[in-house]
Amino acid sequence: MRKSIPQFASEDEERDFWASQDATEYIDFSEARPALFPNLKPSTVTVSVRLPESLLDSLKVLAHKKDVPYR
């Protein structure tokens, strides 16, 4: 039998709870279905920053090592 999920007074309280608990004790993931979130906005923002060329070159190398696209 699964444990019941408690009521939370705030998102912070809920976040702390789930950070310290094993979710499989509360939720049967065998019945989970994929979810679509069509109204989510991109989580990145484009900014322009002037940098010394040497720093930019170093950042490009680091991005490549971490497999993060430069642009």
XYZ file of N, CA and C in Angstrom:
213
model
N 0.849 -1.188 0.000
C 0.000 0.000 0.000
C 0.891 1.247 0.000
N 0.544 2.193 -0.828
C 1.308 3.433 -0.949
C 0.955 4.386 0.190
N 1.951 5.185 0.565
C 1.717 6.223 1.564
C 0.900 7.343 0.927
N 0.084 8.024 1.729
C -0.683 9.142 1.178
C 0.181 10.401 1.189
N 0.000 11.225 0.170
C 0.764 12.464 0.039
C 0.138 13.505 0.962
N 0.937 14.125 1.834
C 0.380 15.112 2.769
C -0.018 16.408 2.066
N -0.821 17.203 2.748
C -1.163 18.540 2.264
C -0.015 19.477 2.632
N 0.296 20.413 1.742
C 1.405 21.329 1.971
C 0.883 22.753 2.101
N 1.503 23.520 2.977
C 1.106 24.908 3.192
C 1.700 25.832 2.132
N 2.792 25.395 1.498
C 3.442 26.245 0.498
C 4.233 25.375 -0.479
N 4.636 25.978 -1.587
C 5.471 25.262 -2.548
C 6.822 24.923 -1.937
N 7.348 25.820 -1.109
C 8.634 25.559 -0.455
C 8.552 24.315 0.429
N 7.466 24.196 1.164
C 7.276 23.032 2.026
C 7.192 21.755 1.188
N 6.459 21.825 0.079
C 6.335 20.662 -0.798
C 7.681 20.313 -1.427
N 8.413 21.333 -1.858
C 9.733 21.116 -2.465
C 10.668 20.422 -1.478
N 10.677 20.888 -0.229
C 11.516 20.276 0.801
C 11.109 18.825 1.059
N 9.805 18.584 1.058
C 9.304 17.231 1.278
C 9.813 16.285 0.200
N 9.614 16.640 -1.069
C 9.997 15.749 -2.160
C 11.509 15.621 -2.297
N 12.251 16.616 -1.848
C 13.718 16.534 -1.896
C 14.250 15.509 -0.898
N 13.456 15.186 0.115
C 13.925 14.271 1.158
C 13.194 12.926 1.160
N 12.285 12.709 0.222
C 11.487 11.483 0.212
C 11.736 10.667 -1.054
N 11.431 9.383 -0.978
C 11.459 8.503 -2.142
C 10.061 8.521 -2.754
N 9.937 9.118 -3.923
C 8.620 9.291 -4.547
C 7.937 7.960 -4.838
N 8.706 6.882 -5.016
C 8.088 5.586 -5.315
C 7.284 5.047 -4.138
N 7.492 5.598 -2.949
C 6.686 5.191 -1.799
C 5.315 5.866 -1.812
N 5.139 6.870 -2.659
C 3.902 7.646 -2.697
C 3.162 7.543 -4.027
N 3.894 7.263 -5.104
C 3.307 7.303 -6.444
C 3.609 6.007 -7.172
N 2.607 5.448 -7.838
C 2.793 4.253 -8.657
C 3.145 4.706 -10.070
N 4.432 4.707 -10.375
C 4.892 5.206 -11.668
C 4.590 4.248 -12.819
N 4.143 3.030 -12.525
C 3.802 2.100 -13.604
C 2.564 2.572 -14.365
N 1.783 3.459 -13.758
C 0.586 3.990 -14.410
C 0.815 5.380 -15.003
N 2.050 5.847 -14.964
C 2.356 7.201 -15.461
C 2.248 7.252 -16.980
N 1.824 8.400 -17.482
C 1.731 8.637 -18.922
C 2.503 9.904 -19.252
N 3.066 9.980 -20.466
C 3.772 11.207 -20.856
C 2.821 12.404 -20.829
N 3.339 13.548 -20.454
C 2.535 14.774 -20.402
C 3.072 15.782 -21.408
N 2.175 16.555 -21.977
C 2.552 17.619 -22.902
C 2.268 18.960 -22.236
N 3.196 19.894 -22.413
C 3.039 21.236 -21.862
C 3.192 22.236 -23.001
N 2.152 22.422 -23.817
C 2.282 23.238 -25.029
C 2.448 24.733 -24.782
N 2.111 25.225 -23.614
C 2.164 26.669 -23.377
C 3.421 27.127 -22.643
N 4.390 26.235 -22.492
C 5.626 26.633 -21.820
C 6.426 27.567 -22.706
N 7.031 28.550 -22.092
C 7.861 29.500 -22.830
C 9.311 29.043 -22.758
N 10.123 29.405 -23.743
C 11.537 29.015 -23.706
C 12.203 29.518 -22.427
N 13.135 28.720 -21.926
C 13.795 29.090 -20.678
C 15.109 29.830 -20.908
N 15.378 30.196 -22.144
C 16.606 30.933 -22.427
C 16.273 32.298 -23.000
N 17.186 33.220 -22.793
C 17.037 34.581 -23.283
C 18.335 34.964 -23.974
N 18.239 35.617 -25.099
C 19.420 36.064 -25.816
C 19.883 37.397 -25.257
N 21.186 37.485 -24.974
C 21.770 38.736 -24.496
C 23.037 39.017 -25.293
N 23.363 40.270 -25.420
C 24.604 40.675 -26.082
C 25.558 41.220 -25.031
N 26.763 40.654 -25.001
C 27.771 41.073 -24.032
C 29.098 41.202 -24.762
N 29.777 42.301 -24.551
C 31.102 42.482 -25.149
C 32.146 41.847 -24.237
N 32.970 40.960 -24.839
C 34.011 40.261 -24.093
C 35.331 40.373 -24.828
N 36.429 40.316 -24.107
C 37.721 40.255 -24.783
C 37.786 38.986 -25.644
N 38.449 39.091 -26.781
C 38.492 37.973 -27.716
C 39.069 36.712 -27.077
N 40.089 36.867 -26.247
C 40.705 35.694 -25.613
C 39.718 34.978 -24.685
N 38.904 35.747 -23.963
C 37.903 35.150 -23.083
C 36.838 34.432 -23.902
N 36.415 35.037 -24.988
C 35.420 34.418 -25.858
C 35.947 33.103 -26.421
N 37.212 33.087 -26.844
C 37.808 31.853 -27.358
C 37.818 30.768 -26.282
N 38.165 31.139 -25.064
C 38.177 30.173 -23.956
C 36.774 29.639 -23.673
N 35.789 30.511 -23.744
C 34.405 30.089 -23.510
C 33.912 29.146 -24.601
N 34.315 29.396 -25.834
C 33.935 28.507 -26.936
C 34.521 27.114 -26.728
N 35.792 27.052 -26.303
C 36.439 25.760 -26.053
C 35.720 25.033 -24.917
N 35.426 25.742 -23.841
C 34.727 25.151 -22.706
C 33.334 24.658 -23.111
N 32.621 25.451 -23.887
C 31.287 25.054 -24.356
C 31.382 23.787 -25.196
N 32.385 23.716 -26.052
C 32.566 22.531 -26.895
C 32.835 21.297 -26.030
N 33.678 21.432 -25.002
C 33.992 20.310 -24.110
C 32.753 19.822 -23.374
N 31.846 20.743 -23.046
C 30.630 20.385 -22.312
C 29.468 20.069 -23.261
N 29.767 20.047 -24.561
C 28.760 19.757 -25.589
C 27.573 20.725 -25.513
N 27.901 21.997 -25.316
C 26.898 23.060 -25.279
C 27.109 23.921 -26.515
N 26.084 24.133 -27.320
C 26.278 24.953 -28.521
C 26.661 26.388 -28.170
N 27.572 26.931 -28.941
C 28.023 28.305 -28.704
C 26.920 29.295 -29.030
N 26.197 29.073 -30.089
C 25.140 30.006 -30.492
C 23.792 29.397 -30.331
